């Protein structure tokens, strides 16, 4: 029997969040999140996911870590220990580049968690993965995600067609990321 190499998914802690691997206890809140049309309308599928399809989505995220060595983390709120979403770096087949992306449970909206987790993922992308550039794909009308992209330093690059859907590409280079970090330190 062949053995499968198991990858150790890093844990990242921010002031209020823990980005970690998914646990079985995350599945029910994940199913609930992915069944909400307000949450899924700006994802590639645009449709709420069934229980079965949400499970496949979670399994795909785990497989992404195995195949690529990077992926999305489950986001845990430190104060409550609750699963509140997912965030990380992905590059599925056919993607234009490595992407930092985020999806949060509706109960976590409006608290700065998307920005906080995306900043942590971006830092990982540039400091650990040593990427030169990273993007975020955002569907037209998703103003909250545009705001997150801009807060983490990304700017609009172009509109593309991806699998029959239009998406706006926001991007940041490592050079610009580090310039922003230096500028923030000088302000303090």
PDB file of C-alpha atoms in Angstrom:
ATOM      1  CA  UNK A   1       0.000   0.000   0.000  1.00  0.00           C
ATOM      2  CA  UNK A   2       1.315   3.451  -0.890  1.00  0.00           C
ATOM      3  CA  UNK A   3       1.691   5.921   1.906  1.00  0.00           C
ATOM      4  CA  UNK A   4       0.562   9.480   1.580  1.00  0.00           C
ATOM      5  CA  UNK A   5       2.823  12.241   2.740  1.00  0.00           C
ATOM      6  CA  UNK A   6       0.922  14.421   5.159  1.00  0.00           C
ATOM      7  CA  UNK A   7       1.609  18.116   5.025  1.00  0.00           C
ATOM      8  CA  UNK A   8       1.742  20.126   8.205  1.00  0.00           C
ATOM      9  CA  UNK A   9      -0.503  23.144   7.746  1.00  0.00           C
ATOM     10  CA  UNK A  10       0.997  26.144   9.534  1.00  0.00           C
ATOM     11  CA  UNK A  11      -0.988  27.967  12.199  1.00  0.00           C
ATOM     12  CA  UNK A  12      -1.039  31.762  12.072  1.00  0.00           C
ATOM     13  CA  UNK A  13      -2.241  33.886  14.963  1.00  0.00           C
ATOM     14  CA  UNK A  14      -3.294  37.501  14.671  1.00  0.00           C
ATOM     15  CA  UNK A  15      -4.566  39.794  17.380  1.00  0.00           C
ATOM     16  CA  UNK A  16      -8.089  38.319  17.276  1.00  0.00           C
ATOM     17  CA  UNK A  17      -7.894  35.280  15.000  1.00  0.00           C
ATOM     18  CA  UNK A  18      -6.299  31.883  14.540  1.00  0.00           C
ATOM     19  CA  UNK A  19      -5.797  30.660  10.983  1.00  0.00           C
ATOM     20  CA  UNK A  20      -5.481  26.875  11.170  1.00  0.00           C
ATOM     21  CA  UNK A  21      -6.349  23.652   9.388  1.00  0.00           C
ATOM     22  CA  UNK A  22      -9.976  22.633   9.167  1.00  0.00           C
ATOM     23  CA  UNK A  23     -11.371  20.331  11.834  1.00  0.00           C
ATOM     24  CA  UNK A  24     -14.354  18.037  11.686  1.00  0.00           C
ATOM     25  CA  UNK A  25     -16.137  20.388  14.116  1.00  0.00           C
ATOM     26  CA  UNK A  26     -15.874  23.161  11.466  1.00  0.00           C
ATOM     27  CA  UNK A  27     -17.979  21.248   8.961  1.00  0.00           C
ATOM     28  CA  UNK A  28     -21.459  22.115  10.236  1.00  0.00           C
ATOM     29  CA  UNK A  29     -20.794  25.875  10.430  1.00  0.00           C
ATOM     30  CA  UNK A  30     -19.014  25.607   7.064  1.00  0.00           C
ATOM     31  CA  UNK A  31     -22.073  23.916   5.532  1.00  0.00           C
ATOM     32  CA  UNK A  32     -24.265  26.671   6.973  1.00  0.00           C
ATOM     33  CA  UNK A  33     -21.979  29.396   5.595  1.00  0.00           C
ATOM     34  CA  UNK A  34     -21.809  27.897   2.120  1.00  0.00           C
ATOM     35  CA  UNK A  35     -25.600  27.397   1.953  1.00  0.00           C
ATOM     36  CA  UNK A  36     -26.256  31.127   2.481  1.00  0.00           C
ATOM     37  CA  UNK A  37     -27.000  32.883  -0.839  1.00  0.00           C
ATOM     38  CA  UNK A  38     -25.811  36.217   0.571  1.00  0.00           C
ATOM     39  CA  UNK A  39     -22.390  34.647   1.134  1.00  0.00           C
ATOM     40  CA  UNK A  40     -22.074  32.558  -2.042  1.00  0.00           C
ATOM     41  CA  UNK A  41     -23.411  35.065  -4.584  1.00  0.00           C
ATOM     42  CA  UNK A  42     -19.925  36.457  -5.274  1.00  0.00           C
ATOM     43  CA  UNK A  43     -18.093  33.123  -5.345  1.00  0.00           C
ATOM     44  CA  UNK A  44     -17.308  31.381  -8.639  1.00  0.00           C
ATOM     45  CA  UNK A  45     -20.311  29.079  -8.332  1.00  0.00           C
ATOM     46  CA  UNK A  46     -22.580  32.018  -7.364  1.00  0.00           C
ATOM     47  CA  UNK A  47     -25.056  29.514  -5.951  1.00  0.00           C
ATOM     48  CA  UNK A  48     -25.535  28.215  -2.419  1.00  0.00           C
ATOM     49  CA  UNK A  49     -23.909  24.840  -1.957  1.00  0.00           C
ATOM     50  CA  UNK A  50     -25.712  21.711  -0.880  1.00  0.00           C
ATOM     51  CA  UNK A  51     -24.415  19.838   2.153  1.00  0.00           C
ATOM     52  CA  UNK A  52     -22.710  17.390  -0.234  1.00  0.00           C
ATOM     53  CA  UNK A  53     -21.105  20.126  -2.372  1.00  0.00           C
ATOM     54  CA  UNK A  54     -19.932  22.045   0.706  1.00  0.00           C
ATOM     55  CA  UNK A  55     -18.250  18.871   1.952  1.00  0.00           C
ATOM     56  CA  UNK A  56     -16.542  18.513  -1.437  1.00  0.00           C
ATOM     57  CA  UNK A  57     -15.450  22.161  -1.198  1.00  0.00           C
ATOM     58  CA  UNK A  58     -13.855  21.534   2.212  1.00  0.00           C
ATOM     59  CA  UNK A  59     -12.172  18.385   0.888  1.00  0.00           C
ATOM     60  CA  UNK A  60     -10.864  20.343  -2.105  1.00  0.00           C
ATOM     61  CA  UNK A  61      -9.295  22.889   0.244  1.00  0.00           C
ATOM     62  CA  UNK A  62      -7.538  20.099   2.140  1.00  0.00           C
ATOM     63  CA  UNK A  63      -6.359  18.625  -1.156  1.00  0.00           C
ATOM     64  CA  UNK A  64      -5.031  22.021  -2.249  1.00  0.00           C
ATOM     65  CA  UNK A  65      -2.611  21.949   0.707  1.00  0.00           C
ATOM     66  CA  UNK A  66      -1.546  18.408  -0.217  1.00  0.00           C
ATOM     67  CA  UNK A  67      -0.978  19.145  -3.909  1.00  0.00           C
ATOM     68  CA  UNK A  68       0.449  22.667  -3.727  1.00  0.00           C
ATOM     69  CA  UNK A  69       1.786  23.094  -0.185  1.00  0.00           C
ATOM     70  CA  UNK A  70      -0.435  26.124   0.384  1.00  0.00           C
ATOM     71  CA  UNK A  71      -4.148  26.753   0.633  1.00  0.00           C
ATOM     72  CA  UNK A  72      -6.923  28.221   2.724  1.00  0.00           C
ATOM     73  CA  UNK A  73      -7.081  28.118   6.481  1.00  0.00           C
ATOM     74  CA  UNK A  74     -10.136  27.857   8.690  1.00  0.00           C
ATOM     75  CA  UNK A  75     -10.555  31.124  10.573  1.00  0.00           C
ATOM     76  CA  UNK A  76     -11.204  30.764  14.287  1.00  0.00           C
ATOM     77  CA  UNK A  77     -12.232  33.686  16.469  1.00  0.00           C
ATOM     78  CA  UNK A  78      -9.842  33.624  19.448  1.00  0.00           C
ATOM     79  CA  UNK A  79     -12.319  35.003  21.991  1.00  0.00           C
ATOM     80  CA  UNK A  80     -15.018  32.401  21.301  1.00  0.00           C
ATOM     81  CA  UNK A  81     -13.180  29.524  19.594  1.00  0.00           C
ATOM     82  CA  UNK A  82     -15.835  29.642  16.835  1.00  0.00           C
ATOM     83  CA  UNK A  83     -15.214  28.862  13.179  1.00  0.00           C
ATOM     84  CA  UNK A  84     -16.026  32.091  11.307  1.00  0.00           C
ATOM     85  CA  UNK A  85     -14.777  31.490   7.764  1.00  0.00           C
ATOM     86  CA  UNK A  86     -11.867  30.667   5.531  1.00  0.00           C
ATOM     87  CA  UNK A  87      -8.953  32.620   4.119  1.00  0.00           C
ATOM     88  CA  UNK A  88      -5.713  31.830   2.372  1.00  0.00           C
ATOM     89  CA  UNK A  89      -3.871  31.398  -0.882  1.00  0.00           C
ATOM     90  CA  UNK A  90      -5.229  29.320  -3.730  1.00  0.00           C
ATOM     91  CA  UNK A  91      -4.406  28.611  -7.345  1.00  0.00           C
ATOM     92  CA  UNK A  92      -6.845  26.053  -8.726  1.00  0.00           C
ATOM     93  CA  UNK A  93      -6.498  24.677 -12.235  1.00  0.00           C
ATOM     94  CA  UNK A  94      -7.090  27.460 -14.768  1.00  0.00           C
ATOM     95  CA  UNK A  95      -6.542  30.350 -12.318  1.00  0.00           C
ATOM     96  CA  UNK A  96      -4.535  33.301 -13.670  1.00  0.00           C
ATOM     97  CA  UNK A  97      -2.198  33.448 -10.636  1.00  0.00           C
ATOM     98  CA  UNK A  98      -1.972  32.708  -6.922  1.00  0.00           C
ATOM     99  CA  UNK A  99      -4.870  34.406  -5.161  1.00  0.00           C
ATOM    100  CA  UNK A 100      -5.450  35.557  -1.616  1.00  0.00           C
ATOM    101  CA  UNK A 101      -9.141  34.996  -0.937  1.00  0.00           C
ATOM    102  CA  UNK A 102     -11.556  35.084   1.977  1.00  0.00           C
ATOM    103  CA  UNK A 103     -15.112  33.991   2.811  1.00  0.00           C
ATOM    104  CA  UNK A 104     -16.651  34.815   6.178  1.00  0.00           C
ATOM    105  CA  UNK A 105     -19.757  33.616   7.941  1.00  0.00           C
ATOM    106  CA  UNK A 106     -22.379  36.360   8.039  1.00  0.00           C
ATOM    107  CA  UNK A 107     -22.066  36.562  11.844  1.00  0.00           C
ATOM    108  CA  UNK A 108     -18.451  37.740  11.342  1.00  0.00           C
ATOM    109  CA  UNK A 109     -19.175  40.491   8.802  1.00  0.00           C
ATOM    110  CA  UNK A 110     -18.348  44.092   9.603  1.00  0.00           C
ATOM    111  CA  UNK A 111     -15.765  43.370  12.307  1.00  0.00           C
ATOM    112  CA  UNK A 112     -12.570  43.688  10.292  1.00  0.00           C
ATOM    113  CA  UNK A 113     -11.940  39.937  10.339  1.00  0.00           C
ATOM    114  CA  UNK A 114     -11.675  39.647   6.533  1.00  0.00           C
ATOM    115  CA  UNK A 115      -8.978  42.327   6.455  1.00  0.00           C
ATOM    116  CA  UNK A 116      -7.150  40.880   9.470  1.00  0.00           C
ATOM    117  CA  UNK A 117      -7.091  37.349   8.042  1.00  0.00           C
ATOM    118  CA  UNK A 118      -6.237  38.536   4.502  1.00  0.00           C
ATOM    119  CA  UNK A 119      -3.313  40.591   5.859  1.00  0.00           C
ATOM    120  CA  UNK A 120      -2.006  37.491   7.653  1.00  0.00           C
ATOM    121  CA  UNK A 121      -2.345  35.394   4.481  1.00  0.00           C
ATOM    122  CA  UNK A 122      -0.664  38.122   2.423  1.00  0.00           C
ATOM    123  CA  UNK A 123       2.229  38.257   4.866  1.00  0.00           C
ATOM    124  CA  UNK A 124       2.570  34.467   4.551  1.00  0.00           C
ATOM    125  CA  UNK A 125       2.513  34.719   0.744  1.00  0.00           C
ATOM    126  CA  UNK A 126       5.356  37.224   0.641  1.00  0.00           C
ATOM    127  CA  UNK A 127       7.481  36.286   3.656  1.00  0.00           C
ATOM    128  CA  UNK A 128       7.187  32.462   3.589  1.00  0.00           C
ATOM    129  CA  UNK A 129       6.207  31.584   0.021  1.00  0.00           C
ATOM    130  CA  UNK A 130       8.400  34.378  -1.390  1.00  0.00           C
ATOM    131  CA  UNK A 131       5.872  35.297  -4.077  1.00  0.00           C
ATOM    132  CA  UNK A 132       6.530  38.284  -6.336  1.00  0.00           C
ATOM    133  CA  UNK A 133       2.842  39.092  -6.906  1.00  0.00           C
ATOM    134  CA  UNK A 134      -0.518  37.979  -5.587  1.00  0.00           C
ATOM    135  CA  UNK A 135      -4.030  38.730  -6.769  1.00  0.00           C
ATOM    136  CA  UNK A 136      -7.604  38.692  -5.539  1.00  0.00           C
ATOM    137  CA  UNK A 137     -10.435  37.933  -7.966  1.00  0.00           C
ATOM    138  CA  UNK A 138     -13.539  39.927  -7.105  1.00  0.00           C
ATOM    139  CA  UNK A 139     -16.846  39.830  -8.929  1.00  0.00           C
ATOM    140  CA  UNK A 140     -18.424  43.129  -9.912  1.00  0.00           C
ATOM    141  CA  UNK A 141     -20.660  44.543  -7.207  1.00  0.00           C
ATOM    142  CA  UNK A 142     -18.818  42.941  -4.304  1.00  0.00           C
ATOM    143  CA  UNK A 143     -17.891  46.261  -2.720  1.00  0.00           C
ATOM    144  CA  UNK A 144     -17.049  44.808   0.724  1.00  0.00           C
ATOM    145  CA  UNK A 145     -14.358  42.599  -0.866  1.00  0.00           C
ATOM    146  CA  UNK A 146     -13.072  45.524  -2.947  1.00  0.00           C
ATOM    147  CA  UNK A 147     -12.667  47.449   0.321  1.00  0.00           C
ATOM    148  CA  UNK A 148     -10.755  44.538   1.897  1.00  0.00           C
ATOM    149  CA  UNK A 149      -8.504  44.262  -1.177  1.00  0.00           C
ATOM    150  CA  UNK A 150      -7.723  47.968  -1.022  1.00  0.00           C
ATOM    151  CA  UNK A 151      -7.100  47.883   2.749  1.00  0.00           C
ATOM    152  CA  UNK A 152      -4.502  45.134   2.271  1.00  0.00           C
ATOM    153  CA  UNK A 153      -2.801  47.224  -0.411  1.00  0.00           C
ATOM    154  CA  UNK A 154      -4.134  45.672  -3.593  1.00  0.00           C
ATOM    155  CA  UNK A 155      -5.233  47.817  -6.501  1.00  0.00           C
ATOM    156  CA  UNK A 156      -7.367  47.169  -9.566  1.00  0.00           C
ATOM    157  CA  UNK A 157      -5.410  45.733 -12.474  1.00  0.00           C
ATOM    158  CA  UNK A 158      -7.924  44.484 -15.035  1.00  0.00           C
ATOM    159  CA  UNK A 159     -11.226  42.757 -15.683  1.00  0.00           C
ATOM    160  CA  UNK A 160     -10.972  39.201 -16.980  1.00  0.00           C
ATOM    161  CA  UNK A 161     -13.294  36.411 -18.041  1.00  0.00           C
ATOM    162  CA  UNK A 162     -12.771  33.285 -15.952  1.00  0.00           C
ATOM    163  CA  UNK A 163     -14.846  30.216 -16.767  1.00  0.00           C
ATOM    164  CA  UNK A 164     -17.542  32.358 -18.387  1.00  0.00           C
ATOM    165  CA  UNK A 165     -17.745  34.913 -15.554  1.00  0.00           C
ATOM    166  CA  UNK A 166     -16.276  38.376 -15.327  1.00  0.00           C
ATOM    167  CA  UNK A 167     -13.959  39.039 -12.435  1.00  0.00           C
ATOM    168  CA  UNK A 168     -11.936  42.071 -11.446  1.00  0.00           C
ATOM    169  CA  UNK A 169      -8.296  41.360 -10.717  1.00  0.00           C
ATOM    170  CA  UNK A 170      -6.800  43.243  -7.783  1.00  0.00           C
ATOM    171  CA  UNK A 171      -3.109  42.746  -7.186  1.00  0.00           C
ATOM    172  CA  UNK A 172      -0.117  43.700  -5.091  1.00  0.00           C
ATOM    173  CA  UNK A 173       3.558  43.038  -5.681  1.00  0.00           C
ATOM    174  CA  UNK A 174       6.014  42.042  -2.979  1.00  0.00           C
ATOM    175  CA  UNK A 175       7.873  45.303  -3.596  1.00  0.00           C
ATOM    176  CA  UNK A 176       4.741  47.382  -2.940  1.00  0.00           C
ATOM    177  CA  UNK A 177       3.787  45.215   0.031  1.00  0.00           C
ATOM    178  CA  UNK A 178       7.139  45.803   1.740  1.00  0.00           C
ATOM    179  CA  UNK A 179       7.061  49.538   0.907  1.00  0.00           C
ATOM    180  CA  UNK A 180       3.686  49.781   2.657  1.00  0.00           C
ATOM    181  CA  UNK A 181       4.984  47.912   5.691  1.00  0.00           C
ATOM    182  CA  UNK A 182       7.921  50.309   5.999  1.00  0.00           C
ATOM    183  CA  UNK A 183       5.628  53.322   5.596  1.00  0.00           C
ATOM    184  CA  UNK A 184       3.315  52.025   8.344  1.00  0.00           C
ATOM    185  CA  UNK A 185       6.243  51.513  10.733  1.00  0.00           C
ATOM    186  CA  UNK A 186       7.435  55.078  10.121  1.00  0.00           C
ATOM    187  CA  UNK A 187       3.973  56.449  10.975  1.00  0.00           C
ATOM    188  CA  UNK A 188       4.043  54.774  14.376  1.00  0.00           C
TER     189      UNK A 188
END
